[in-house]
XYZ file of C-alpha atoms in Angstrom:
658
model
C 0.000 0.000 0.000
C 1.220 3.502 -0.814
C 2.387 5.782 1.935
C -0.803 7.102 3.555
C -0.323 10.873 2.847
C 0.249 10.115 -0.850
C -2.769 7.792 -0.933
C -4.905 10.451 0.797
C -3.995 12.987 -1.899
C -4.787 10.484 -4.655
C -8.078 9.594 -2.971
C -9.090 13.244 -2.899
C -8.132 13.875 -6.528
C -10.267 10.887 -7.584
C -13.180 11.741 -5.254
C -16.621 13.198 -5.955
C -15.547 16.327 -4.066
C -12.731 17.192 -6.473
C -14.875 16.232 -9.473
C -17.550 18.636 -8.197
C -14.927 21.352 -7.789
C -13.674 20.956 -11.361
C -17.197 20.838 -12.835
C -18.469 23.891 -10.937
C -15.298 25.869 -11.708
C -15.676 25.166 -15.440
C -19.392 25.961 -15.304
C -18.901 29.262 -13.479
C -15.680 30.470 -15.117
C -16.246 29.647 -18.802
C -19.112 32.115 -19.511
C -17.102 35.029 -18.113
C -13.918 34.038 -19.949
C -15.700 33.593 -23.276
C -17.720 36.803 -23.041
C -14.623 38.745 -21.938
C -13.009 37.892 -25.275
C -15.801 39.864 -26.968
C -15.623 42.793 -24.557
C -18.820 41.762 -22.744
C -17.446 40.682 -19.371
C -20.412 42.187 -17.523
C -22.813 39.894 -19.381
C -20.485 36.965 -18.795
C -20.498 37.665 -15.052
C -24.302 37.483 -15.013
C -24.229 34.197 -16.928
C -21.703 32.918 -14.387
C -24.005 34.041 -11.580
C -26.802 31.871 -12.980
C -24.397 28.926 -13.244
C -23.184 29.482 -9.677
C -26.705 29.516 -8.234
C -27.797 26.400 -10.114
C -24.679 24.518 -8.962
C -26.005 24.679 -5.389
C -28.601 21.988 -6.183
C -26.215 19.819 -8.232
C -25.268 17.552 -5.344
C -24.602 13.799 -5.811
C -27.671 11.715 -6.518
C -29.642 10.051 -9.336
C -29.288 12.042 -12.560
C -33.076 12.331 -12.939
C -33.355 13.985 -9.513
C -30.454 16.319 -10.259
C -31.826 17.256 -13.673
C -35.343 17.919 -12.391
C -34.033 19.948 -9.452
C -31.869 22.110 -11.733
C -34.726 22.734 -14.185
C -37.119 23.698 -11.384
C -34.467 25.959 -9.874
C -33.846 27.592 -13.267
C -37.507 28.624 -13.496
C -37.585 29.864 -9.891
C -34.350 31.835 -10.384
C -35.893 33.630 -13.361
C -39.112 34.438 -11.480
C -37.322 35.757 -8.401
C -34.823 37.735 -10.521
C -37.714 39.578 -12.196
C -39.512 40.189 -8.891
C -36.387 41.545 -7.208
C -35.422 43.674 -10.216
C -38.864 45.282 -10.434
C -39.219 45.969 -6.694
C -35.752 46.781 -5.348
C -36.153 50.510 -6.001
C -38.384 50.552 -2.917
C -36.637 49.582 0.319
C -39.944 48.710 2.012
C -41.178 46.454 -0.807
C -37.729 44.828 -1.064
C -37.736 44.103 2.665
C -41.247 42.641 2.505
C -40.347 40.466 -0.495
C -37.191 39.290 1.281
C -39.193 38.220 4.347
C -41.820 36.358 2.302
C -39.283 34.583 0.094
C -37.036 33.709 3.053
C -39.941 32.055 4.852
C -41.396 30.311 1.797
C -38.156 28.875 0.428
C -36.855 27.867 3.884
C -39.996 25.744 4.237
C -38.612 23.578 1.414
C -36.735 21.701 4.163
C -39.889 19.604 4.674
C -39.229 17.984 1.285
C -35.661 16.905 2.000
C -32.090 18.045 1.432
C -32.271 18.582 -2.338
C -35.457 20.634 -2.068
C -33.809 22.687 0.685
C -30.895 23.318 -1.703
C -33.390 24.658 -4.267
C -34.628 27.137 -1.668
C -31.061 28.173 -0.828
C -30.193 28.705 -4.516
C -33.220 30.942 -5.065
C -32.485 33.002 -1.949
C -28.874 33.287 -3.118
C -29.861 35.002 -6.396
C -32.194 37.241 -4.422
C -29.480 38.340 -1.993
C -26.947 38.964 -4.776
C -29.462 41.014 -6.811
C -31.231 42.982 -4.096
C -28.973 46.066 -4.298
C -28.637 45.997 -8.092
C -31.124 48.679 -9.192
C -31.688 48.943 -12.961
C -34.417 49.942 -15.508
C -37.128 47.348 -16.178
C -35.830 46.543 -19.686
C -32.417 45.751 -18.231
C -34.121 43.657 -15.546
C -35.611 41.420 -18.238
C -32.248 41.119 -20.005
C -30.514 40.384 -16.675
C -33.097 37.673 -15.959
C -32.542 36.200 -19.414
C -28.794 36.006 -18.797
C -29.328 34.317 -15.411
C -31.697 31.874 -17.123
C -29.197 30.978 -19.868
C -26.383 30.709 -17.315
C -28.495 28.175 -15.421
C -29.303 26.248 -18.596
C -25.614 26.214 -19.558
C -24.593 24.654 -16.244
C -27.461 22.127 -16.364
C -26.361 20.985 -19.836
C -22.730 20.798 -18.694
C -23.634 18.657 -15.685
C -25.769 16.336 -17.817
C -23.022 16.029 -20.445
C -20.436 15.098 -17.797
C -22.797 12.388 -16.530
C -23.463 10.996 -20.014
C -19.742 10.756 -20.758
C -19.152 8.575 -17.673
C -22.538 7.389 -16.334
C -21.045 5.053 -13.703
C -18.383 7.441 -12.421
C -20.383 9.036 -9.597
C -21.560 5.632 -8.373
C -17.990 4.290 -8.423
C -16.747 7.265 -6.404
C -19.583 7.131 -3.867
C -19.264 3.357 -3.436
C -15.527 3.835 -2.938
C -16.178 6.388 -0.175
C -18.639 3.960 1.423
C -15.971 1.219 1.510
C -13.476 3.698 2.978
C -15.867 4.481 5.821
C -16.169 0.762 6.624
C -12.367 0.635 6.642
C -12.253 3.490 9.174
C -14.907 1.719 11.257
C -12.704 -1.400 11.303
C -9.716 0.663 12.480
C -11.820 2.065 15.301
C -12.752 -1.510 16.262
C -9.065 -2.465 16.259
C -8.348 0.147 18.937
C -10.319 -1.925 21.464
C -7.503 -4.509 21.361
C -4.864 -1.904 22.229
C -3.433 -1.908 25.754
C -4.660 0.912 28.033
C -7.198 1.990 25.435
C -9.778 4.695 26.239
C -13.078 2.798 25.983
C -15.318 5.867 26.243
C -13.429 7.685 23.497
C -13.436 4.565 21.309
C -17.188 4.084 21.653
C -17.814 7.752 20.800
C -15.633 7.433 17.693
C -17.338 4.181 16.726
C -20.808 5.729 16.937
C -19.742 8.708 14.826
C -18.183 6.439 12.201
C -21.350 4.348 12.136
C -23.213 7.529 11.165
C -20.756 8.123 8.310
C -21.061 4.520 7.090
C -24.847 4.772 7.024
C -24.802 8.127 5.218
C -22.517 6.805 2.495
C -24.445 3.547 2.107
C -27.652 5.554 1.803
C -26.075 7.693 -0.928
C -25.060 4.534 -2.812
C -28.592 3.105 -2.489
C -30.035 6.311 -3.937
C -27.656 6.186 -6.897
C -27.872 2.439 -7.432
C -31.587 1.797 -7.011
C -32.995 5.041 -8.430
C -30.941 5.132 -11.628
C -32.939 3.435 -14.376
C -29.898 2.740 -16.547
C -28.364 0.622 -13.780
C -31.538 -1.201 -12.756
C -33.010 -1.884 -16.209
C -29.872 -2.269 -18.328
C -27.922 -5.136 -16.791
C -24.377 -4.407 -17.993
C -21.226 -6.077 -16.588
C -20.308 -2.818 -14.828
C -23.741 -2.365 -13.219
C -23.774 -6.004 -12.025
C -20.256 -5.573 -10.650
C -21.143 -2.409 -8.700
C -24.362 -3.950 -7.380
C -22.553 -7.075 -6.144
C -19.794 -5.038 -4.492
C -22.357 -2.876 -2.693
C -24.498 -5.796 -1.487
C -21.418 -7.616 -0.198
C -20.044 -4.513 1.557
C -23.363 -4.119 3.392
C -23.099 -7.752 4.519
C -19.456 -7.136 5.395
C -20.432 -4.213 7.611
C -22.948 -6.432 9.405
C -20.142 -8.942 9.990
C -17.952 -6.166 11.415
C -20.836 -4.946 13.589
C -21.190 -8.415 15.107
C -17.682 -8.335 16.609
C -18.548 -7.098 20.084
C -16.969 -8.582 23.225
C -16.156 -7.704 26.822
C -12.873 -6.037 25.947
C -11.981 -5.165 29.540
C -12.077 -8.834 30.532
C -10.035 -9.792 27.485
C -7.330 -7.277 28.427
C -7.262 -8.480 32.039
C -6.646 -12.037 30.922
C -4.559 -11.764 27.770
C -2.546 -8.523 27.781
C 0.501 -10.371 29.069
C 0.320 -12.940 26.246
C 0.565 -10.294 23.496
C -2.165 -11.965 21.438
C -4.457 -8.914 21.505
C -1.779 -6.891 19.713
C -1.895 -9.520 16.951
C -5.653 -9.000 16.662
C -5.198 -5.233 16.371
C -2.520 -5.644 13.719
C -4.596 -8.105 11.662
C -7.736 -5.956 11.777
C -5.747 -2.920 10.642
C -4.307 -4.979 7.775
C -7.835 -5.957 6.707
C -8.748 -2.260 6.837
C -5.781 -1.585 4.535
C -7.129 -4.216 2.133
C -10.498 -2.444 2.133
C -8.711 0.821 1.370
C -7.166 -0.911 -1.644
C -10.644 -1.990 -2.761
C -11.920 1.574 -2.339
C -9.009 2.985 -4.332
C -9.481 0.404 -7.097
C -13.146 1.407 -7.450
C -12.100 4.997 -8.163
C -8.947 4.366 -10.157
C -10.056 1.368 -12.210
C -7.274 -0.828 -10.831
C -7.340 -4.339 -9.383
C -6.832 -4.765 -5.620
C -4.846 -7.614 -4.097
C -4.847 -9.272 -0.691
C -1.508 -8.984 1.112
C 0.011 -12.460 1.593
C 1.333 -11.325 4.977
C -2.289 -10.948 6.057
C -3.058 -14.581 5.236
C 0.096 -15.718 7.038
C -0.869 -13.539 9.994
C -4.174 -15.393 10.341
C -2.369 -18.753 10.399
C 0.069 -17.486 13.052
C -2.863 -16.223 15.116
C -4.578 -19.622 14.976
C -1.359 -21.281 16.114
C -1.006 -18.794 18.996
C -4.565 -19.549 20.144
C -3.794 -23.286 20.037
C -0.791 -22.687 22.304
C -2.910 -20.693 24.754
C -5.635 -23.358 24.723
C -3.187 -25.886 26.163
C -3.196 -23.600 29.196
C -0.928 -25.790 31.313
C -0.802 -23.322 34.219
C -4.581 -22.713 34.188
C -3.762 -19.056 33.549
C -6.674 -18.478 31.171
C -10.286 -19.451 31.786
C -12.402 -21.321 29.250
C -14.757 -18.415 28.447
C -11.837 -16.160 27.592
C -10.328 -18.765 25.260
C -13.700 -19.318 23.573
C -13.943 -15.549 23.024
C -10.479 -15.516 21.421
C -11.466 -18.360 19.119
C -14.722 -16.627 18.159
C -12.868 -13.401 17.344
C -10.408 -15.324 15.179
C -13.267 -17.046 13.324
C -14.935 -13.679 12.807
C -11.708 -12.221 11.423
C -11.488 -15.144 8.990
C -15.096 -14.552 7.910
C -14.467 -10.831 7.400
C -11.320 -11.605 5.437
C -13.272 -14.135 3.368
C -15.818 -11.460 2.437
C -13.028 -9.040 1.510
C -11.457 -11.715 -0.708
C -14.831 -12.323 -2.385
C -15.222 -8.608 -3.117
C -11.646 -8.456 -4.399
C -12.410 -11.366 -6.731
C -15.132 -9.342 -8.462
C -12.419 -7.057 -9.896
C -10.929 -9.870 -11.982
C -11.614 -8.848 -15.589
C -12.395 -12.380 -16.765
C -14.763 -12.947 -13.832
C -16.377 -9.520 -14.235
C -18.009 -10.504 -17.529
C -19.582 -13.612 -15.991
C -21.029 -12.027 -12.858
C -24.694 -12.890 -12.381
C -27.221 -10.284 -11.348
C -29.054 -10.527 -8.023
C -32.783 -10.054 -7.778
C -33.443 -7.210 -5.333
C -36.749 -5.568 -4.446
C -35.222 -2.118 -4.931
C -38.374 -0.176 -4.029
C -38.141 -1.378 -0.439
C -34.568 -0.151 0.055
C -34.970 3.476 -0.999
C -36.821 6.310 0.677
C -39.387 7.998 -1.516
C -39.869 11.712 -0.939
C -43.447 12.967 -0.817
C -43.846 16.292 -2.662
C -47.512 16.723 -1.776
C -48.570 20.323 -1.041
C -50.487 18.904 1.902
C -47.170 18.223 3.651
C -46.237 21.902 3.286
C -49.459 23.119 4.901
C -49.341 20.468 7.630
C -46.012 21.944 8.760
C -47.386 25.484 9.115
C -47.542 25.119 12.879
C -45.223 25.955 15.784
C -44.914 22.265 16.600
C -42.975 21.878 13.326
C -39.231 22.515 13.643
C -39.126 23.465 9.942
C -41.791 26.137 10.472
C -39.888 27.620 13.421
C -36.666 27.580 11.395
C -38.343 29.285 8.421
C -39.878 31.952 10.642
C -36.510 32.551 12.277
C -34.760 32.865 8.896
C -37.376 35.373 7.689
C -36.965 37.552 10.788
C -33.165 37.336 10.786
C -32.938 38.165 7.077
C -35.081 41.254 7.721
C -32.814 42.301 10.602
C -29.763 41.768 8.389
C -31.395 43.788 5.606
C -32.087 46.727 7.955
C -28.549 46.593 9.403
C -27.070 46.509 5.882
C -29.088 49.565 4.858
C -28.089 51.470 8.005
C -24.366 50.672 7.653
C -24.486 51.275 3.882
C -21.280 49.361 3.111
C -20.292 48.925 -0.537
C -20.989 45.179 -0.360
C -23.427 44.979 2.539
C -25.253 42.073 0.845
C -22.446 39.970 2.345
C -24.284 40.326 5.671
C -27.391 38.690 4.175
C -25.250 36.104 2.414
C -23.571 35.142 5.697
C -26.938 34.831 7.450
C -28.274 32.681 4.599
C -25.441 30.133 4.606
C -25.083 29.993 8.408
C -28.742 29.672 9.447
C -29.569 25.991 9.972
C -32.602 24.319 11.587
C -30.691 23.368 14.776
C -28.570 25.482 17.120
C -25.598 23.103 17.020
C -25.346 23.150 13.208
C -25.688 26.950 13.147
C -22.983 27.281 15.798
C -20.627 24.965 13.911
C -21.198 26.712 10.570
C -20.779 30.091 12.314
C -17.373 29.148 13.716
C -16.210 27.696 10.389
C -17.362 30.754 8.463
C -15.566 33.230 10.743
C -12.295 31.266 10.884
C -12.256 30.651 7.133
C -13.082 34.273 6.299
C -10.535 35.867 8.641
C -7.665 33.539 7.700
C -8.627 33.670 4.014
C -8.766 37.478 4.084
C -5.203 37.703 5.382
C -4.040 35.211 2.734
C -5.869 37.179 0.052
C -4.346 40.481 1.184
C -0.901 38.898 1.133
C -1.479 37.670 -2.424
C -2.587 41.109 -3.667
C 0.247 42.940 -1.900
C 3.093 40.727 -3.135
C 1.826 39.384 -6.485
C 0.996 41.709 -9.373
C 1.481 39.512 -12.438
C -1.973 38.915 -13.960
C -1.147 35.430 -15.252
C 0.008 34.331 -11.798
C -3.084 35.888 -10.219
C -5.308 34.031 -12.683
C -3.680 30.708 -11.753
C -4.229 31.543 -8.068
C -7.862 32.443 -8.845
C -8.316 29.087 -10.582
C -6.774 27.153 -7.666
C -8.916 29.030 -5.134
C -12.099 28.394 -7.134
C -11.403 24.672 -7.419
C -10.447 24.497 -3.730
C -13.541 26.378 -2.593
C -15.997 24.312 -4.629
C -14.208 21.012 -3.888
C -14.376 21.425 -0.117
C -17.850 22.951 0.229
C -19.380 19.530 1.043
C -16.291 17.981 2.632
C -14.872 20.683 4.914
C -16.660 24.033 5.031
C -13.925 25.946 6.866
C -11.399 25.010 4.147
C -13.942 25.946 1.477
C -14.379 29.434 2.970
C -10.614 29.745 3.418
C -10.241 29.305 -0.374
C -13.341 31.358 -1.149
C -12.168 34.620 0.441
C -8.888 34.933 -1.549
C -10.862 33.875 -4.644
C -13.293 36.787 -4.143
C -10.514 39.291 -3.395
C -8.491 38.277 -6.471
C -11.669 38.365 -8.590
C -12.423 41.920 -7.417
C -8.856 42.859 -8.298
C -9.383 41.583 -11.857
C -12.555 43.681 -12.054
C -10.599 46.784 -11.054
C -12.263 46.947 -7.639
C -9.491 45.392 -5.594
C -8.271 47.056 -2.433
C -7.446 46.042 1.116
C -10.616 47.797 2.303
C -12.679 45.069 0.606
C -10.971 42.420 2.737
C -11.737 44.421 5.887
C -15.349 44.921 4.820
C -15.786 41.193 4.167
C -14.518 40.425 7.675
C -16.858 43.025 9.216
C -19.873 41.819 7.230
C -19.129 38.193 8.122
C -18.826 38.991 11.833
C -22.080 40.987 11.791
C -24.008 38.325 9.864
C -22.586 35.517 12.007
C -23.481 37.304 15.222
C -27.063 37.951 14.110
C -27.579 34.340 12.937
C -26.112 32.774 16.094
C -28.061 34.986 18.505
C -31.270 34.275 16.610
C -30.730 30.498 16.671
C -30.473 30.710 20.473
C -33.289 33.172 21.177
C -35.800 32.960 18.296
C -37.875 29.745 18.348
C -34.798 27.532 18.946
C -34.706 23.823 18.071
C -32.926 21.877 20.830
C -31.809 18.309 20.272
C -33.199 17.002 23.584
C -36.695 17.713 22.227
C -36.183 14.916 19.677
C -34.511 12.546 22.132
C -37.518 10.494 23.237
C -38.744 9.758 19.715
C -35.230 8.897 18.501
C -34.787 6.381 21.334
C -38.204 4.830 20.659
C -37.331 4.504 16.957
C -34.083 2.692 17.822
C -35.830 0.269 20.179
C -38.577 -0.474 17.641
C -36.010 -0.967 14.864
C -33.978 -3.422 16.956
C -37.136 -5.263 17.981
C -38.171 -5.684 14.350
C -34.591 -6.634 13.408
C -34.597 -9.402 16.022
C -38.027 -10.644 14.870
C -36.886 -10.865 11.253
C -33.616 -12.592 12.195
C -35.471 -15.278 14.173
C -37.696 -15.911 11.152
C -34.569 -16.742 9.130
C -34.296 -19.908 11.245
C -37.740 -21.111 10.092
C -38.344 -19.705 6.624
C -35.738 -19.618 3.866
C -37.762 -17.890 1.116
C -36.592 -14.669 -0.536
C -39.411 -12.591 0.985
C -38.149 -13.361 4.505
C -34.600 -12.491 3.471
C -35.739 -9.157 2.020
C -37.705 -8.325 5.181
C -34.605 -9.068 7.236
C -32.408 -6.795 5.091
C -34.950 -3.966 5.252
C -35.102 -4.355 9.047
C -31.288 -4.278 9.188
C -31.278 -1.054 7.163
C -33.816 0.526 9.525
C -31.584 -0.310 12.498
C -28.670 1.458 10.827
C -30.866 4.471 9.997
C -32.340 4.849 13.493
C -28.982 4.238 15.202
C -27.342 6.787 12.925
C -30.035 9.354 13.709
C -29.611 8.826 17.451
C -25.809 9.013 17.260
C -26.008 12.233 15.211
C -28.394 13.735 17.747
C -26.031 12.742 20.564
C -23.057 14.399 18.837
C -25.000 17.608 18.126
C -26.036 17.938 21.765
C -22.390 18.546 22.732
C -22.418 21.793 20.722
C -25.412 23.153 22.613
C -25.324 25.172 25.865
C -24.723 23.090 28.998
C -28.234 23.847 30.244
C -29.659 22.113 27.163
C -27.475 18.995 27.369
C -30.047 16.913 29.214
C -29.478 13.236 30.078
C -26.058 13.147 28.395
C -24.669 10.307 30.555
C -27.832 8.252 30.268
C -27.963 8.805 26.514
C -24.346 7.701 26.145
C -25.076 4.497 28.092
C -28.167 3.902 25.971
C -26.283 4.320 22.683
C -23.506 1.957 23.808
C -26.029 -0.665 24.953
C -27.974 -0.259 21.725
C -24.766 -0.792 19.752
C -24.142 -3.967 21.759
C -27.688 -5.213 21.168
C -27.449 -4.612 17.413
C -24.123 -6.467 17.393
C -25.614 -9.485 19.187
C -28.570 -9.620 16.776
C -26.145 -9.375 13.845
C -24.206 -12.296 15.338
C -27.434 -14.303 15.485
C -28.144 -13.637 11.800
C -24.584 -14.480 10.761
C -24.695 -17.742 12.713
C -27.716 -18.729 10.649
C -25.959 -17.870 7.363
C -22.717 -19.626 8.232
C -24.277 -22.821 9.608
C -27.403 -22.940 7.426
C -29.420 -23.501 10.578
C -33.125 -24.329 10.163
C -35.938 -25.188 12.617
C -38.819 -27.095 11.074
C -41.155 -26.603 14.040
C -41.675 -22.889 14.603
C -44.228 -23.433 17.394
C -41.590 -24.879 19.747
C -39.337 -21.855 19.380
C -42.097 -19.249 19.040
C -42.522 -18.525 22.811
C -38.788 -17.749 23.163
C -38.850 -15.350 20.215
C -42.078 -13.617 21.224
C -41.056 -13.210 24.866
C -37.714 -11.709 23.836
C -39.480 -9.237 21.549
C -41.929 -8.434 24.356
C -39.051 -7.620 26.720
């Protein structure tokens, strides 16, 4: 395996994040560059503005969803551009329109993340146009340019997809495998001497969230893309098999839960636990190779040292089992043997996945029948859902109301201060305001740090570099960096964005150090307003969702256990599908609870209710899910089957009842 820093760089360059950065940079920059050649840079900038706004909704997902979202956004951008252009001569009407649009488009959160992005894109064009007063004929021409800029980016995005239709799925599946690899490494830490169990469990829960998120993204791409489902090509079969097996692999990894404290008390002196840690990390390295091969088109291999390591481990266990001095008890030795068997099973699954990459085997892979409709979440776009959420009991309604009020406050402050680019205050409020306090606080911190550091970098660039060609290269790097990191690491994205804006203003003949200072001031003002509002105006605290999240987890585990027990009595495909759906629901509910738990730490101490109890609950829930996973794997590995369900039924029903 390559040295990790080098591999990390290669992973990033082959990732969806960098691909997004390149695509958005081309989409935003090309109109301005082309129009500048004809002396019409101003028109090119407006075209680029339309492309920039539409790129907000072009997040990874099925191409049909992306295309529809971009087309809907294009129409909304045109409508709002006309409304703003015809009303912004009146401060009062502009303020009223801003409040109404802020509330209406923030309510799009009820329809999911992509719909929320549509709302953000529309508010973005509104904020950037609100101070741009022009005659009505120019307003129509401006709207037309925004419209064509949006269409240009939509066509570009669709063309990129058509050139490599499987690329996004390969990248997302690769990232999913990488998250499982990181989860394995976190598991390996439990075998380390003097390990911090609390810290390890916290890391494990957070990584479980990441694994679920990535697997959910793959499901969306895999099961909602008609070309993959209907047209059974060797590549689509290959990707489907890899995904299905990685989900099963993750279940196998989840099942490896033991009393690690007891293991350390008994076996630390023997050194065998260090062997376990080393082997698990080597398997994680093999998964990294699989992930890299998915993105790069290579063929992964299993390290022969890993196979030899398993044999040495088995021999070491045999030596300990002789136990001449009665130093180790029977239960401890059984646990060691079970862990070793589990490692072999995990390694076997990794070898199976690796085998799919063989070019000769790839052509002969058989498709698996999957009831895809049961594994994807369908979003309801009924207007009834919108009106049902127009109540204070809805967190989305409270968030939308808060955004509307805060945007109005920001608008008034901007008019009073009368800075040259006071719309930056509104822009900061727009990107920082999130439904929950913890997310707003996190985005606030990242925005301030990125802006301040980026401003100093930008000022340094403008002071010491005057060559236009060099500045253009820096502009290009900053654009790619900003757009590449906007989903991966927001603080880095903003850090690139600020120099990018300062250099851009310099190219437009508006560059000066005062712009950097103004951007810092506007960011601080907007951040302060957004953060104070999230705390004082109809706040959404995580503990309010705690009870329902815990109930969902318990119900999901109960159903998971019920479906696993049925595997011992009924071997038909319907039972297997029900079991897999139940397993998915456990991952979803556990991920939601773990995310809620993590967000609570960002809230004020007075709002961090039942933290200790919640931590104990999440750890116990993780243990329960692991034990149920072990039960399902035992059935698969031993092909266990009870013919008489009635004899076993009381045990199953009483366990579910408990």
